[in-house]
Amino acid sequence: MKTSIQPKDYRFVVFADEQAKFSFLTRSTAQSEETIKWTDGNEYPLVKVQISSASHPFFTGEEKIIDTEGRVDRFKARSKKAASLKTALSNKAIKAQKEAIKKAEKEANK
């Protein structure tokens, strides 16, 4: 293995998943300006992650929806609005068809 291409600045770093309230200490070359005091009393660089093994559905075995911007709610609202619009148009078409049949019957009876 080439030694010249391997990183040499491995150090202990804390990775924190804030949504799952989960953090772990490991060795890494990840850079960070923030630090955190760990349970052993030492201060380590802190790297915040959005998803970890504590919050990822593949590792937890359950599906969690992390909706930070209301995307799911907006999608459900659009879906509900589209369904009601489809129903309204369907009812309007049925009503127009019935009126056309009545009009045709009136003209046939004349």
PDB file of C-alpha atoms in Angstrom:
ATOM      1  CA  MET A   1       0.000   0.000   0.000  1.00  0.00           C
ATOM      2  CA  LYS A   2       1.275   3.475  -0.819  1.00  0.00           C
ATOM      3  CA  THR A   3       1.990   5.362   2.382  1.00  0.00           C
ATOM      4  CA  SER A   4       2.167   8.737   0.688  1.00  0.00           C
ATOM      5  CA  ILE A   5      -1.555   8.814  -0.185  1.00  0.00           C
ATOM      6  CA  GLN A   6      -2.906   7.810   3.239  1.00  0.00           C
ATOM      7  CA  PRO A   7      -4.133  10.635   5.527  1.00  0.00           C
ATOM      8  CA  LYS A   8      -1.955  11.277   8.552  1.00  0.00           C
ATOM      9  CA  ASP A   9      -4.219  13.535  10.607  1.00  0.00           C
ATOM     10  CA  TYR A  10      -6.491  10.918  12.215  1.00  0.00           C
ATOM     11  CA  ARG A  11      -7.873  12.111  15.541  1.00  0.00           C
ATOM     12  CA  PHE A  12     -10.855  11.424  17.768  1.00  0.00           C
ATOM     13  CA  VAL A  13     -14.050  13.133  16.544  1.00  0.00           C
ATOM     14  CA  VAL A  14     -17.616  13.098  17.873  1.00  0.00           C
ATOM     15  CA  PHE A  15     -20.361  12.582  15.265  1.00  0.00           C
ATOM     16  CA  ALA A  16     -23.798  13.747  16.456  1.00  0.00           C
ATOM     17  CA  ASP A  17     -27.224  13.026  14.978  1.00  0.00           C
ATOM     18  CA  GLU A  18     -29.284  15.774  16.614  1.00  0.00           C
ATOM     19  CA  GLN A  19     -32.681  14.504  15.449  1.00  0.00           C
ATOM     20  CA  ALA A  20     -32.163  11.078  17.008  1.00  0.00           C
ATOM     21  CA  LYS A  21     -30.257  12.464  20.035  1.00  0.00           C
ATOM     22  CA  PHE A  22     -27.429  10.043  19.241  1.00  0.00           C
ATOM     23  CA  SER A  23     -23.695  10.640  19.118  1.00  0.00           C
ATOM     24  CA  PHE A  24     -20.592   8.507  18.975  1.00  0.00           C
ATOM     25  CA  LEU A  25     -16.851   8.953  19.295  1.00  0.00           C
ATOM     26  CA  THR A  26     -14.536   7.575  16.636  1.00  0.00           C
ATOM     27  CA  ARG A  27     -11.301   8.347  14.851  1.00  0.00           C
ATOM     28  CA  SER A  28     -11.629  10.420  11.688  1.00  0.00           C
ATOM     29  CA  THR A  29      -9.992  13.028   9.485  1.00  0.00           C
ATOM     30  CA  ALA A  30     -13.224  15.074   9.234  1.00  0.00           C
ATOM     31  CA  GLN A  31     -12.633  18.766   9.899  1.00  0.00           C
ATOM     32  CA  SER A  32     -14.849  20.833  12.178  1.00  0.00           C
ATOM     33  CA  GLU A  33     -14.772  24.209  13.907  1.00  0.00           C
ATOM     34  CA  GLU A  34     -17.152  23.118  16.689  1.00  0.00           C
ATOM     35  CA  THR A  35     -16.143  21.132  19.754  1.00  0.00           C
ATOM     36  CA  ILE A  36     -18.021  19.207  22.415  1.00  0.00           C
ATOM     37  CA  LYS A  37     -17.147  17.873  25.846  1.00  0.00           C
ATOM     38  CA  TRP A  38     -17.494  14.084  25.788  1.00  0.00           C
ATOM     39  CA  THR A  39     -18.439  11.787  28.682  1.00  0.00           C
ATOM     40  CA  ASP A  40     -14.785  11.056  29.445  1.00  0.00           C
ATOM     41  CA  GLY A  41     -14.254  14.757  30.240  1.00  0.00           C
ATOM     42  CA  ASN A  42     -12.138  15.531  27.162  1.00  0.00           C
ATOM     43  CA  GLU A  43     -13.084  18.008  24.451  1.00  0.00           C
ATOM     44  CA  TYR A  44     -13.329  16.707  20.869  1.00  0.00           C
ATOM     45  CA  PRO A  45     -14.240  18.193  17.473  1.00  0.00           C
ATOM     46  CA  LEU A  46     -17.963  17.865  16.692  1.00  0.00           C
ATOM     47  CA  VAL A  47     -19.349  16.882  13.285  1.00  0.00           C
ATOM     48  CA  LYS A  48     -23.146  17.083  12.932  1.00  0.00           C
ATOM     49  CA  VAL A  49     -24.826  14.529  10.658  1.00  0.00           C
ATOM     50  CA  GLN A  50     -28.409  14.431   9.410  1.00  0.00           C
ATOM     51  CA  ILE A  51     -28.829  10.654   9.408  1.00  0.00           C
ATOM     52  CA  SER A  52     -27.060   8.008  11.465  1.00  0.00           C
ATOM     53  CA  SER A  53     -27.651   4.372  12.315  1.00  0.00           C
ATOM     54  CA  ALA A  54     -30.026   5.562  15.062  1.00  0.00           C
ATOM     55  CA  SER A  55     -32.344   7.346  12.636  1.00  0.00           C
ATOM     56  CA  HIS A  56     -31.957   5.527   9.295  1.00  0.00           C
ATOM     57  CA  PRO A  57     -34.892   3.187   8.526  1.00  0.00           C
ATOM     58  CA  PHE A  58     -32.595   0.457   7.210  1.00  0.00           C
ATOM     59  CA  PHE A  59     -30.818   0.137  10.556  1.00  0.00           C
ATOM     60  CA  THR A  60     -33.766   0.805  12.862  1.00  0.00           C
ATOM     61  CA  GLY A  61     -36.189  -1.491  11.042  1.00  0.00           C
ATOM     62  CA  GLU A  62     -38.915   1.132  11.085  1.00  0.00           C
ATOM     63  CA  GLU A  63     -39.870   3.930   8.799  1.00  0.00           C
ATOM     64  CA  LYS A  64     -39.540   7.453  10.159  1.00  0.00           C
ATOM     65  CA  ILE A  65     -40.509  10.534   8.244  1.00  0.00           C
ATOM     66  CA  ILE A  66     -38.234  13.420   9.055  1.00  0.00           C
ATOM     67  CA  ASP A  67     -40.230  16.349   7.778  1.00  0.00           C
ATOM     68  CA  THR A  68     -38.399  19.530   8.610  1.00  0.00           C
ATOM     69  CA  GLU A  69     -40.127  21.756   6.073  1.00  0.00           C
ATOM     70  CA  GLY A  70     -43.724  20.465   5.970  1.00  0.00           C
ATOM     71  CA  ARG A  71     -43.227  18.629   2.669  1.00  0.00           C
ATOM     72  CA  VAL A  72     -45.447  15.715   3.637  1.00  0.00           C
ATOM     73  CA  ASP A  73     -48.262  18.008   4.762  1.00  0.00           C
ATOM     74  CA  ARG A  74     -48.069  20.034   1.543  1.00  0.00           C
ATOM     75  CA  PHE A  75     -48.140  16.842  -0.537  1.00  0.00           C
ATOM     76  CA  LYS A  76     -51.183  15.531   1.338  1.00  0.00           C
ATOM     77  CA  ALA A  77     -52.966  18.873   0.902  1.00  0.00           C
ATOM     78  CA  ARG A  78     -52.258  18.889  -2.861  1.00  0.00           C
ATOM     79  CA  SER A  79     -53.451  15.293  -3.138  1.00  0.00           C
ATOM     80  CA  LYS A  80     -56.673  16.064  -1.250  1.00  0.00           C
ATOM     81  CA  LYS A  81     -57.307  19.157  -3.374  1.00  0.00           C
ATOM     82  CA  ALA A  82     -56.746  17.174  -6.593  1.00  0.00           C
ATOM     83  CA  ALA A  83     -59.152  14.451  -5.443  1.00  0.00           C
ATOM     84  CA  SER A  84     -61.874  16.974  -4.579  1.00  0.00           C
ATOM     85  CA  LEU A  85     -61.373  18.766  -7.920  1.00  0.00           C
ATOM     86  CA  LYS A  86     -61.647  15.434  -9.756  1.00  0.00           C
ATOM     87  CA  THR A  87     -64.882  14.628  -7.899  1.00  0.00           C
ATOM     88  CA  ALA A  88     -66.319  18.079  -8.637  1.00  0.00           C
ATOM     89  CA  LEU A  89     -65.519  17.780 -12.352  1.00  0.00           C
ATOM     90  CA  SER A  90     -66.997  14.297 -12.454  1.00  0.00           C
ATOM     91  CA  ASN A  91     -70.219  15.531 -10.812  1.00  0.00           C
ATOM     92  CA  LYS A  92     -70.380  18.468 -13.231  1.00  0.00           C
ATOM     93  CA  ALA A  93     -69.990  16.137 -16.226  1.00  0.00           C
ATOM     94  CA  ILE A  94     -72.726  13.822 -14.940  1.00  0.00           C
ATOM     95  CA  LYS A  95     -75.050  16.785 -14.392  1.00  0.00           C
ATOM     96  CA  ALA A  96     -74.361  18.119 -17.902  1.00  0.00           C
ATOM     97  CA  GLN A  97     -75.017  14.667 -19.380  1.00  0.00           C
ATOM     98  CA  LYS A  98     -78.366  14.394 -17.547  1.00  0.00           C
ATOM     99  CA  GLU A  99     -79.393  17.862 -18.768  1.00  0.00           C
ATOM    100  CA  ALA A 100     -78.461  16.920 -22.335  1.00  0.00           C
ATOM    101  CA  ILE A 101     -80.617  13.774 -22.091  1.00  0.00           C
ATOM    102  CA  LYS A 102     -83.576  15.795 -20.746  1.00  0.00           C
ATOM    103  CA  LYS A 103     -83.177  18.341 -23.537  1.00  0.00           C
ATOM    104  CA  ALA A 104     -83.040  15.569 -26.155  1.00  0.00           C
ATOM    105  CA  GLU A 105     -86.195  13.955 -24.683  1.00  0.00           C
ATOM    106  CA  LYS A 106     -88.043  17.305 -24.773  1.00  0.00           C
ATOM    107  CA  GLU A 107     -87.168  17.839 -28.421  1.00  0.00           C
ATOM    108  CA  ALA A 108     -88.156  14.271 -29.269  1.00  0.00           C
ATOM    109  CA  ASN A 109     -91.599  14.762 -27.651  1.00  0.00           C
ATOM    110  CA  LYS A 110     -92.381  17.897 -29.662  1.00  0.00           C
TER     111      LYS A 110
END
